[in-house]
Amino acid sequence: MSKYITKRVLVSLGTLIVIVFVLFLMLDKMPGSPFNDEKLTETQRALLYAKYGLDQPFFVRFWKYFTSMLKGDLGVSYVISKNKAVSELVKGPLWLSIRIGARAMALGTVLGLLLGIAAALNHNTWIDTLCSFISIIGVSVPSYVFALLLAYYIGFVLKLTPILYNSRNVAASMILPTIALAMFPTANISRFTRSEMIDVLNSEYILLVEAKGVRQSALIFRHALRNTLIPIITIMGPILVNLLTGSMVVEKVFGIPGIGMLMVQAIQNNDYNVVVACAFVYSAMYIAMMLIVDVLYGIIDPRIRVAKGSA
Amino acid sequence: MSEVLKTHDPLLGDGYSEEDFVFVQQGERLSDKAYKTTSYWRDVWSHFSKNKGALVGFVIIFIIALMAIIGPMISGHSYDTIIIEHQNLPPKIPGIFGGVERGIDVYASKGVTDVNYWFGTDYDGRDMFTRVWQGTRISLLVAFVAVIIDIVIGMSYGLISGYFGGKVDMIMQRFAEILNGIPTLVIVTLLGLVLPPGIASIIFALMITGWIGMARISRAEVLKLKESEYILASKTLGAKDFSIIFKDILPNIFGQLVIMAMFSIPNAIFTEAFLSFVGLGIQPPQASLGSLISDGYKSLTIHPYQIAAPVIVLALLMLSFNLFADGLRDAFDPSMKQM
C-alpha cells in the first residue's frame, strides 16, 4: 500500500511541476503585456519589465518563480492590485469558493443519498421513477442553467434571496449558488446509491438481518448503507471535478468574487503571476482530490490495494 | 403401451380404471420448437427500442439536428442582419405568443406590424429564431468534430499503448496521466486566450483533453483481448502488429468507443457553451448556444425570453444525448445496465 501511495504522490507532484511549466510557457506566448497603459513610454515599460524581472530569458524566470514558489512566495500582482503579494490576493477568494463548494458538496451528498435510498426502497414505483427523472435532469443539465433559472425565479421574480452576490449579506447570497452547484452531486450520488442499494438489499446478509427482526431504519442505515457507500467513493472524483468547473461559471452568473472570478479578471488584465497562481490552485485542488479519492478507495477496498500494489 | 397398462399396476391403486387415463400428443409430430435466430443488431435494436427514454432522446436529437439544418433557412431572416428599429422584440407567433411584454404590445408600439419574430429579437434586432438554430448548428458541429477527432486520437493511442505494453506503455501512460492531471478547465481557458477566438480554436481546446478517456478505454480493452486465441492465431499466420491492432482488435472495441463518444458529445457541447459563456468562445456576429446564453444573461431580468430559447435547446440537447447514450450502452451490453 505504501508503495502505491508513494507512486501516486510522486506522479501528482510531477504533474504539478509540469503544470507550472506549461502555464508559464502559455503566458509567455500570450498576446499583450501586463503594462498596457498608453501613457507609458518605451523606456518606462522597459524599466517596469526590468523591475519585475520580466526582461530575463524564459528559463531564468521560470527557475526563479519555481524556487520562490517552493518557499511559499507566489510573486506579486502587477495589475489587479499593485505589488500586493499574490498569496495574499488569492486567499480571500479561494476561501469563499471553497466554502460554497463544500456546502454544495455536503448538500448534494445528503440529498443524493436520501433520494437514492427512497428510490431503492420503492423500487419500480412512481417514487422510483420520479427520483430517476430528477437525477437524469441533474446529470444532464449544466449547473449554470440551474443557476440562471434560480437567479430568475427565486432571486428576481420571488425576491427571496439576493440575485447577485452581496458582501453585506453573504449568508443569503450563498444560498442560490450552493443549490445550483449541488444539483450535479445530488443527481449523480442518487443514481449510484439507488443501483448499489438495490444490489445490497437483495443480498443474503440483508435477508439474515431482516430475519433477525432488526428495525427498518437500523437495517438501512446501519447495515445496508455502509456497503453502499464504498463504491460511491469512486464517483467522488468526477463529481468534484464538475464542481470545480461549475463553480467558475456559477461565480460569473451570481457575480461572486471567488477564485474563478479572480482568474478571469487576471486573464483579462494579463496579470501573469495571478493567472499562474489561480490556475495552479485549481490544478492543485484537482490533483489533491484525485489523490485522496484513489488512496481512500485503496484503504477501504482491500481488493484494489492488492491489485494496484502488486502492479 | 396399452398392454402394459392393462396389467395390474400397484401404483394405480383402487378406484382408478383405465378410462381415467387419456393419451395425449399421440397424433402430433414432436420436435424441438425452432425459434427464429436473432442477429446481433436485431438484438441491440430490440433492447434499444424497449427503452422509452432512449427513444425519446433519439427523437429529440433528430428534431433539434433537423431544425439546426433547416431552421435558419425557413426563418426568412439571416442570423447577422442588424435592424436597429427591431430591437428587443418579444416572441410573436400568431395564436401562441402575442408579442406582448409587461402588458404592452411591443410590436404595435414600435410600429413593427409586417413581421413576426417567432423567438423575438435580440439587443441588435437580430432574429432569435435564426440565431438559436444557427447557434445549435455551431454547437453540434463543434461537438461532433471534436468527438470524432477524440476517437481517432484516443483509439490509436490506447491501442498502441495497450498492444505493445512494456516501456512504450509506461511512457505513454505517464504522459496521459500527467495531461489528465491538469484540469480541463485550466487548459481550455488558457488555450482560449492564446489561440485566436473561433471554431477551430475551440475544437482544438476540446481535443487536447478529450481523447484521454477514449485512450483509457481502448487500452483496457486491448489488454483484455490481446491474450485471446484468435489474436494468437492471427500472429501464427504471420500478421503484422498494426494489422492485428487495426483489423483484429479494433472492430471488437468499436461499440464501446461509440458509446463513449455518445457520452462525450454532451460534454463537448457543455464545454463549448462554458467557453462561450465566459467570453472566450464564438465571437459575434457568429452565435453558439453558449454565446447566446451569455448575451441573454445580460438582460435576464428585462427580456427573459432572450435567454429562454437557447437555454431550453441546450438543456434538451444535453438531456437527450445522455438518455440516448444510456440506452445505447444498455442495448450494446445489457450486463452493464446500471439504472
XYZ file of C-alpha atoms in Angstrom:
650
model
C 0.000 0.000 0.000
C 2.728 2.475 0.932
C 4.436 1.741 -2.373
C 1.216 2.549 -4.196
C 0.697 5.782 -2.264
C 4.305 6.856 -2.814
C 3.945 6.245 -6.527
C 0.710 8.217 -6.718
C 2.157 11.125 -4.711
C 5.243 11.262 -6.929
C 3.154 11.278 -10.107
C 0.976 14.038 -8.647
C 3.995 16.180 -7.768
C 5.447 15.631 -11.221
C 2.152 16.685 -12.751
C 2.129 19.863 -10.697
C 5.630 20.829 -11.846
C 4.660 20.180 -15.455
C 1.556 22.312 -14.969
C 3.541 25.275 -13.655
C 5.901 24.965 -16.597
C 3.087 24.730 -19.150
C 1.299 27.686 -17.567
C 4.450 29.746 -17.745
C 5.031 28.775 -21.350
C 1.477 29.634 -22.348
C 1.563 33.005 -20.660
C 4.837 33.712 -22.415
C 3.141 33.091 -25.751
C 0.052 35.076 -24.826
C -0.520 38.312 -26.703
C -0.396 41.555 -24.702
C 1.590 42.644 -21.679
C 0.701 43.489 -18.092
C 1.648 47.122 -18.635
C -0.876 48.241 -21.204
C -1.252 51.818 -20.084
C -0.944 54.016 -23.169
C 0.737 56.787 -21.214
C 3.761 54.591 -20.621
C 6.754 55.294 -22.832
C 9.021 52.599 -24.164
C 11.719 53.354 -21.582
C 9.240 53.320 -18.724
C 7.920 49.999 -19.903
C 11.433 48.628 -20.157
C 12.112 49.854 -16.613
C 8.965 48.146 -15.354
C 9.950 44.954 -17.129
C 13.388 45.151 -15.529
C 11.902 45.868 -12.104
C 9.785 42.724 -12.144
C 12.448 40.674 -13.892
C 10.306 40.187 -16.984
C 13.149 41.084 -19.308
C 15.087 37.978 -18.461
C 15.061 34.804 -20.573
C 12.196 32.361 -20.155
C 14.068 29.663 -18.282
C 15.672 32.079 -15.844
C 12.253 33.478 -14.956
C 10.773 30.039 -14.645
C 13.552 28.856 -12.356
C 13.255 31.944 -10.169
C 9.499 31.589 -9.907
C 9.715 27.907 -9.224
C 12.290 28.180 -6.435
C 10.470 31.023 -4.710
C 7.212 29.099 -5.045
C 8.707 26.282 -3.018
C 9.186 28.819 -0.232
C 5.522 29.793 -0.489
C 6.146 33.028 -2.386
C 3.902 33.316 -5.436
C 5.241 36.686 -6.560
C 3.392 39.971 -6.679
C 0.403 41.138 -8.674
C 1.265 43.598 -11.479
C -2.139 44.942 -12.355
C -5.134 43.938 -10.246
C -3.786 45.304 -7.013
C -0.340 46.729 -7.473
C 2.559 44.964 -5.772
C 0.346 43.018 -3.421
C 1.608 39.515 -2.764
C -0.372 37.035 -4.860
C -0.650 34.618 -1.975
C -2.492 37.339 -0.050
C -4.653 38.243 -3.042
C -5.715 34.659 -3.670
C -6.526 33.786 -0.074
C -9.879 35.571 0.311
C -11.497 34.492 -2.981
C -10.216 30.959 -2.552
C -11.769 30.683 0.891
C -15.104 31.955 -0.440
C -15.063 29.462 -3.317
C -14.146 26.590 -1.034
C -16.946 27.484 1.345
C -19.541 27.446 -1.424
C -18.097 24.285 -2.938
C -18.040 22.464 0.394
C -21.633 23.430 1.139
C -22.762 22.306 -2.297
C -20.945 19.022 -1.834
C -22.482 18.455 1.599
C -25.974 19.350 0.415
C -25.585 17.204 -2.694
C -24.335 14.202 -0.742
C -27.159 14.296 1.801
C -29.896 14.889 -0.775
C -28.414 12.347 -3.154
C -28.248 9.646 -0.511
C -31.813 10.326 0.637
C -33.197 10.307 -2.907
C -31.235 7.180 -3.777
C -32.425 5.326 -0.689
C -36.021 6.421 -1.273
C -35.845 5.199 -4.861
C -34.283 1.875 -3.922
C -36.826 1.181 -1.178
C -39.697 1.956 -3.533
C -38.135 0.129 -6.457
C -40.321 0.218 -9.592
C -42.950 2.544 -8.191
C -43.722 6.136 -9.086
C -41.307 7.366 -6.401
C -38.525 5.479 -8.130
C -39.475 6.968 -11.499
C -39.595 10.445 -10.024
C -36.146 10.059 -8.443
C -34.706 8.715 -11.700
C -36.220 11.633 -13.539
C -34.714 14.152 -11.117
C -31.312 12.529 -11.349
C -31.235 12.329 -15.148
C -32.075 16.014 -15.322
C -29.459 16.877 -12.719
C -26.775 14.932 -14.552
C -27.598 16.329 -17.981
C -28.401 19.961 -17.450
C -25.351 22.147 -16.784
C -25.123 23.856 -13.417
C -25.148 27.334 -14.870
C -28.520 26.728 -16.462
C -29.817 25.916 -12.988
C -28.033 28.992 -11.712
C -29.810 31.153 -14.296
C -33.191 29.618 -13.553
C -32.727 30.063 -9.810
C -31.473 33.613 -10.246
C -34.501 34.482 -12.338
C -37.307 32.739 -10.470
C -36.155 32.786 -6.859
C -33.919 35.845 -6.935
C -35.819 38.096 -9.337
C -39.455 37.015 -9.515
C -39.965 35.890 -5.913
C -37.234 38.154 -4.453
C -36.447 35.603 -1.726
C -32.659 35.886 -1.994
C -30.251 38.415 -3.477
C -29.946 37.882 -7.234
C -26.285 38.907 -7.175
C -23.605 38.444 -4.553
C -23.958 40.969 -1.779
C -20.987 41.347 0.542
C -23.197 42.675 3.340
C -25.398 39.609 3.263
C -23.003 36.780 2.497
C -25.090 34.005 4.041
C -28.177 34.719 1.918
C -26.044 35.320 -1.162
C -24.595 31.848 -0.928
C -27.924 30.012 -0.955
C -28.614 30.046 -4.702
C -25.066 29.236 -5.861
C -24.960 26.362 -3.389
C -28.220 24.911 -4.707
C -27.162 25.350 -8.328
C -23.857 23.620 -7.704
C -25.452 20.874 -5.594
C -27.641 19.628 -8.463
C -24.950 17.562 -10.139
C -23.675 15.825 -6.987
C -27.256 15.167 -5.871
C -28.200 13.588 -9.175
C -25.055 11.557 -9.541
C -24.983 10.267 -5.985
C -28.689 9.395 -6.000
C -28.303 7.440 -9.234
C -25.418 5.491 -7.844
C -26.910 4.986 -4.393
C -30.066 3.627 -5.937
C -28.406 0.937 -8.034
C -25.970 -0.033 -5.263
C -28.710 -0.081 -2.662
C -30.906 -2.352 -4.780
C -27.998 -4.776 -5.102
C -27.265 -4.692 -1.387
C -30.916 -5.086 -0.394
C -31.107 -8.246 -2.480
C -28.068 -9.788 -0.832
C -28.235 -12.637 1.628
C -26.825 -10.853 4.620
C -29.681 -8.359 4.463
C -32.103 -11.274 4.392
C -30.438 -12.521 7.557
C -30.691 -9.102 9.194
C -34.358 -8.975 8.250
C -34.912 -12.470 9.596
C -33.395 -11.402 12.894
C -36.112 -8.769 13.121
C -33.943 -5.635 13.008
C -35.900 -2.423 12.625
C -36.213 -0.995 9.106
C -34.256 2.190 9.896
C -31.396 0.285 11.518
C -31.386 -2.152 8.632
C -30.957 0.610 6.098
C -28.636 2.972 7.881
C -26.524 0.555 9.874
C -26.355 -2.472 7.608
C -27.210 -1.617 4.022
C -25.918 1.931 3.678
C -22.393 1.085 4.812
C -21.760 -1.287 1.963
C -23.491 1.047 -0.439
C -21.108 3.857 0.400
C -17.922 2.091 -0.694
C -18.495 2.227 -4.468
C -19.800 5.770 -4.183
C -16.284 6.951 -3.382
C -15.325 6.084 -6.967
C -17.676 8.701 -8.358
C -16.453 11.391 -5.965
C -13.603 12.246 -8.338
C -15.769 13.187 -11.342
C -18.220 14.978 -9.058
C -15.532 17.163 -7.508
C -14.144 17.979 -10.941
C -17.573 19.005 -12.107
C -17.921 21.146 -9.011
C -14.678 22.967 -9.817
C -15.738 23.678 -13.397
C -19.254 24.555 -12.393
C -18.074 26.935 -9.700
C -16.284 29.115 -12.232
C -19.426 29.724 -14.288
C -21.773 29.885 -11.343
C -19.487 32.509 -9.824
C -19.881 34.519 -13.002
C -23.666 34.174 -13.014
C -24.019 35.400 -9.445
C -21.070 37.773 -9.500
C -19.315 36.042 -6.617
C -15.757 37.326 -6.049
C -14.316 33.816 -5.863
C -11.229 32.233 -7.322
C -12.851 31.686 -10.734
C -13.786 35.336 -10.998
C -10.267 36.363 -9.966
C -8.795 34.124 -12.624
C -10.981 35.566 -15.379
C -10.116 39.077 -14.193
C -6.398 38.283 -14.103
C -6.556 36.739 -17.569
C -8.189 39.838 -18.977
C -5.512 42.069 -17.409
C -2.509 39.896 -18.297
C -1.642 39.713 -14.624
C 0.740 36.780 -15.133
C 1.502 35.877 -11.553
C -2.151 35.885 -10.551
C -3.152 33.747 -13.547
C -0.446 31.217 -12.766
C -1.432 31.211 -9.094
C -5.165 30.722 -9.799
C -4.602 28.027 -12.393
C -2.130 26.414 -10.036
C -4.618 26.475 -7.186
C -7.262 24.877 -9.419
C -4.856 22.197 -10.575
C -3.545 21.533 -7.078
C -7.074 21.142 -5.720
C -7.961 18.839 -8.591
C -4.875 16.691 -8.188
C -5.221 16.548 -4.415
C -8.844 15.409 -4.726
C -7.952 12.704 -7.227
C -5.136 11.543 -4.967
C -7.332 11.436 -1.882
C -10.104 9.579 -3.696
C -7.665 6.996 -5.069
C -5.911 6.415 -1.763
C -9.170 6.338 0.190
C -10.585 3.773 -2.159
C -7.480 1.660 -1.753
C -7.772 1.818 2.022
C -11.467 0.975 2.104
C -11.483 -1.743 -0.507
C -8.555 -4.131 0.017
C -9.056 -5.722 -3.396
C -7.872 -2.543 -5.119
C -4.905 -2.333 -2.791
C -3.770 -5.804 -3.734
C -4.275 -5.276 -7.449
C -2.547 -1.924 -7.658
C 0.125 -2.584 -5.053
C 1.494 -5.575 -6.903
C 1.477 -3.866 -10.259
C -48.100 -49.465 -24.235
C -51.728 -50.306 -23.723
C -50.877 -53.835 -22.829
C -48.580 -52.696 -20.095
C -51.348 -50.607 -18.620
C -53.807 -53.477 -18.626
C -51.639 -55.462 -16.286
C -52.116 -54.713 -12.666
C -50.169 -51.675 -11.556
C -49.852 -51.228 -7.803
C -49.303 -47.513 -8.311
C -52.745 -47.101 -9.865
C -54.315 -48.265 -6.668
C -58.001 -48.800 -6.239
C -60.726 -46.577 -7.533
C -58.981 -45.820 -10.830
C -59.794 -47.512 -14.029
C -58.102 -47.447 -17.340
C -60.600 -44.851 -18.604
C -59.266 -42.283 -16.220
C -56.133 -42.004 -18.291
C -56.072 -40.335 -21.669
C -53.286 -40.472 -24.178
C -52.107 -37.086 -25.328
C -49.870 -35.845 -28.122
C -50.203 -39.157 -29.938
C -51.228 -37.676 -33.237
C -48.633 -34.894 -33.086
C -45.162 -34.932 -34.511
C -42.973 -33.861 -31.674
C -39.868 -31.885 -32.360
C -37.968 -29.022 -30.821
C -39.562 -25.711 -31.472
C -37.429 -23.717 -33.879
C -37.130 -20.087 -32.824
C -36.078 -17.504 -35.329
C -32.422 -16.636 -34.907
C -31.807 -13.034 -33.960
C -28.841 -11.225 -35.379
C -26.642 -9.115 -33.113
C -28.042 -5.853 -34.461
C -31.649 -7.001 -34.143
C -30.915 -7.878 -30.539
C -29.391 -4.463 -29.944
C -32.384 -2.843 -31.586
C -34.895 -4.824 -29.534
C -33.155 -3.760 -26.330
C -32.912 -0.192 -27.513
C -36.494 0.149 -28.683
C -37.788 -1.115 -25.333
C -36.052 1.794 -23.637
C -38.533 4.649 -23.879
C -36.126 7.282 -22.570
C -33.543 6.438 -25.196
C -36.121 6.563 -27.979
C -37.408 9.927 -26.806
C -33.817 11.153 -26.604
C -33.144 9.989 -30.123
C -36.270 11.664 -31.487
C -35.434 14.965 -29.756
C -31.846 14.883 -31.036
C -33.192 14.200 -34.504
C -35.652 17.094 -34.350
C -33.066 19.525 -32.964
C -30.488 18.466 -35.551
C -33.080 18.858 -38.288
C -34.007 22.313 -37.050
C -30.333 23.235 -36.843
C -30.095 22.432 -40.543
C -33.338 23.858 -41.861
C -34.141 26.414 -39.131
C -32.003 29.252 -40.481
C -33.383 28.573 -43.976
C -37.073 28.646 -43.174
C -36.991 31.650 -40.861
C -36.747 34.205 -43.660
C -34.174 36.203 -41.684
C -30.413 35.991 -41.528
C -28.565 35.474 -38.265
C -26.412 38.590 -38.577
C -28.660 41.269 -40.079
C -28.893 44.106 -37.597
C -32.147 46.071 -37.681
C -31.964 48.756 -35.005
C -35.695 49.533 -35.221
C -36.490 45.900 -34.335
C -34.525 45.790 -31.065
C -35.681 43.565 -28.203
C -38.985 42.465 -29.679
C -40.636 39.664 -27.697
C -41.685 36.410 -29.401
C -44.702 36.637 -31.662
C -46.381 33.625 -33.174
C -49.988 34.318 -34.180
C -52.235 32.379 -31.806
C -49.480 31.435 -29.297
C -47.369 34.449 -28.392
C -48.857 37.868 -28.899
C -45.610 39.804 -28.863
C -46.644 41.280 -25.550
C -44.190 42.184 -22.783
C -45.394 43.520 -19.418
C -48.835 44.079 -20.869
C -47.619 46.214 -23.755
C -47.787 45.095 -27.362
C -44.193 45.977 -28.234
C -44.742 45.313 -31.931
C -47.539 47.867 -32.120
C -45.701 50.452 -30.006
C -42.608 50.195 -32.177
C -44.690 50.244 -35.327
C -43.458 46.840 -36.468
C -46.532 45.231 -37.947
C -45.303 43.469 -41.052
C -43.015 40.822 -39.447
C -43.404 38.195 -36.749
C -40.304 37.098 -34.879
C -41.071 33.604 -33.553
C -38.477 33.714 -30.769
C -38.275 37.505 -30.636
C -35.201 39.592 -31.453
C -32.034 40.403 -29.526
C -30.470 43.722 -28.486
C -29.357 44.359 -32.050
C -32.674 43.483 -33.638
C -31.450 40.145 -34.944
C -33.951 37.310 -35.286
C -33.577 34.985 -32.288
C -35.151 32.027 -34.093
C -32.465 32.090 -36.757
C -29.738 32.758 -34.221
C -30.803 29.914 -31.924
C -30.767 27.336 -34.713
C -27.610 28.773 -36.204
C -26.076 28.545 -32.711
C -27.293 24.968 -32.309
C -25.709 24.173 -35.648
C -22.342 25.512 -34.478
C -22.568 23.829 -31.082
C -23.379 20.490 -32.691
C -20.674 20.932 -35.304
C -18.043 21.711 -32.678
C -19.136 18.772 -30.535
C -19.202 16.246 -33.371
C -15.897 17.269 -34.908
C -14.184 17.349 -31.513
C -15.518 13.929 -30.568
C -14.565 12.361 -33.902
C -11.017 13.682 -33.536
C -11.005 12.423 -29.938
C -11.993 8.951 -31.073
C -9.313 8.793 -33.732
C -6.512 10.030 -31.472
C -7.640 8.287 -28.294
C -8.274 4.995 -30.031
C -4.902 4.899 -31.785
C -3.117 5.965 -28.613
C -4.848 3.397 -26.428
C -4.488 0.599 -28.966
C -0.782 1.189 -29.478
C -0.071 1.684 -25.792
C -2.019 -1.385 -24.728
C -0.826 -3.656 -27.511
C 2.897 -3.036 -27.228
C 2.960 -2.844 -23.438
C 6.269 -2.613 -21.565
C 8.281 0.589 -21.925
C 6.081 2.045 -24.646
C 3.033 1.590 -22.452
C 4.844 3.006 -19.402
C 5.904 6.202 -21.159
C 2.596 6.691 -22.954
C 0.617 6.130 -19.772
C 2.718 8.568 -17.706
C 2.208 11.180 -20.409
C -1.554 10.643 -20.427
C -1.635 10.634 -16.635
C 0.125 13.989 -16.399
C -2.059 15.534 -19.080
C -5.090 14.152 -17.300
C -3.878 15.735 -14.075
C -4.350 19.216 -15.485
C -7.972 20.296 -15.089
C -9.702 20.587 -18.460
C -10.986 23.945 -17.378
C -7.494 25.411 -16.971
C -6.237 24.063 -20.290
C -9.318 25.143 -22.179
C -9.341 28.622 -20.643
C -5.677 29.249 -21.347
C -5.885 27.881 -24.878
C -8.892 30.092 -25.434
C -6.634 33.007 -24.575
C -3.569 32.048 -26.562
C -5.353 30.983 -29.743
C -7.344 33.372 -31.905
C -11.031 33.042 -30.961
C -13.086 30.913 -33.309
C -14.440 27.475 -34.020
C -11.083 25.891 -34.844
C -9.567 27.002 -31.542
C -12.476 25.644 -29.552
C -12.263 22.312 -31.305
C -8.525 22.246 -30.642
C -9.026 23.027 -26.964
C -11.655 20.302 -26.633
C -9.396 17.868 -28.444
C -6.394 18.365 -26.157
C -8.067 16.710 -23.195
C -10.993 14.810 -24.686
C -9.032 11.901 -26.098
C -7.681 10.646 -22.777
C -10.902 8.901 -21.768
C -11.074 7.165 -25.147
C -7.441 6.117 -24.880
C -8.028 4.634 -21.449
C -10.998 2.560 -22.592
C -9.344 1.248 -25.720
C -6.189 0.389 -23.775
C -8.161 -1.563 -21.192
C -9.991 -3.461 -23.935
C -6.774 -4.254 -25.789
C -5.204 -5.632 -22.629
C -8.192 -7.951 -22.318
C -8.240 -9.011 -25.962
C -4.582 -9.339 -26.824
C -4.138 -12.618 -24.951
C -7.112 -14.248 -26.659
C -6.769 -17.188 -29.014
C -7.864 -15.526 -32.204
C -5.081 -12.982 -31.841
C -2.617 -15.804 -31.283
C -3.967 -17.472 -34.422
C -3.542 -14.262 -36.341
C 0.031 -13.927 -35.088
C 0.817 -17.515 -36.011
C -0.401 -16.825 -39.511
C 2.176 -14.053 -39.647
C 0.015 -10.967 -39.331
C 1.885 -7.729 -38.724
C 1.395 -5.850 -35.444
C -0.516 -2.987 -36.998
C -2.776 -5.271 -38.962
C -3.617 -7.125 -35.728
C -4.295 -3.858 -33.916
C -6.487 -2.288 -36.539
C -8.018 -5.308 -38.277
C -8.474 -7.797 -35.447
C -8.774 -5.789 -32.245
C -10.358 -2.539 -33.379
C -13.651 -3.973 -34.703
C -14.219 -5.634 -31.330
C -13.921 -2.482 -29.286
C -15.653 -0.132 -31.670
C -19.045 -0.480 -29.979
C -17.520 0.608 -26.681
C -15.949 3.623 -28.329
C -19.208 4.672 -29.958
C -20.942 4.577 -26.583
C -18.125 6.570 -25.017
C -18.414 9.074 -27.870
C -22.122 9.487 -27.248
C -21.339 10.342 -23.640
C -18.642 12.826 -24.665
C -20.846 14.762 -27.063
C -22.892 16.412 -24.305
C -19.608 17.108 -22.513
C -18.201 18.820 -25.570
C -21.390 20.830 -26.020
C -21.173 21.849 -22.387
C -17.501 22.868 -22.593
C -18.138 24.903 -25.717
C -21.087 26.599 -24.053
C -18.937 27.241 -20.995
C -16.144 28.814 -23.064
C -18.548 30.995 -24.986
C -20.303 31.906 -21.768
C -17.115 33.253 -20.189
C -16.452 35.107 -23.437
C -13.593 33.017 -24.843
C -15.543 31.108 -27.450
C -17.507 32.025 -30.530
C -17.330 35.747 -31.280
C -20.258 37.830 -32.585
C -21.914 38.045 -35.051
C -21.461 34.249 -35.041
C -23.555 32.546 -32.408
C -23.421 29.348 -30.414
C -25.744 28.197 -27.686
C -23.223 29.334 -25.080
C -22.734 32.796 -26.543
C -26.496 33.247 -26.903
C -26.950 32.353 -23.247
C -24.150 34.726 -22.345
C -25.827 37.532 -24.318
C -29.256 36.783 -22.920
C -27.855 36.686 -19.399
C -27.028 40.380 -19.607
C -30.715 41.242 -19.928
C -32.067 38.325 -17.906
C -34.334 40.460 -15.770
C -35.533 42.761 -18.557
C -36.038 40.430 -21.516
C -36.081 36.888 -20.116
C -37.343 35.462 -23.434
C -33.932 36.152 -24.997
C -32.259 33.570 -22.782
C -35.169 31.133 -22.640
C -34.861 29.659 -26.127
C -31.115 28.871 -26.082
C -31.312 27.542 -22.507
C -34.187 25.218 -23.411
C -32.452 23.948 -26.540
C -29.181 23.398 -24.653
C -30.866 21.598 -21.771
C -32.940 19.409 -24.116
C -29.902 18.579 -26.198
C -27.775 17.549 -23.219
C -30.646 15.590 -21.693
C -31.412 13.720 -24.903
C -27.781 12.859 -25.574
C -27.463 11.434 -22.077
C -30.677 9.430 -22.395
C -29.655 8.215 -25.832
C -26.172 7.204 -24.687
C -27.606 5.404 -21.656
C -29.968 3.456 -23.900
C -27.213 2.673 -26.357
C -24.948 1.360 -23.611
C -27.670 -0.891 -22.230
C -28.544 -2.122 -25.705
C -24.971 -2.988 -26.667
C -24.165 -4.574 -23.360
C -27.174 -5.381 -21.175
C -24.866 -6.611 -18.405
C -23.541 -3.077 -17.940
C -27.003 -1.801 -17.189
C -26.738 0.445 -14.173
C -30.097 2.010 -13.708
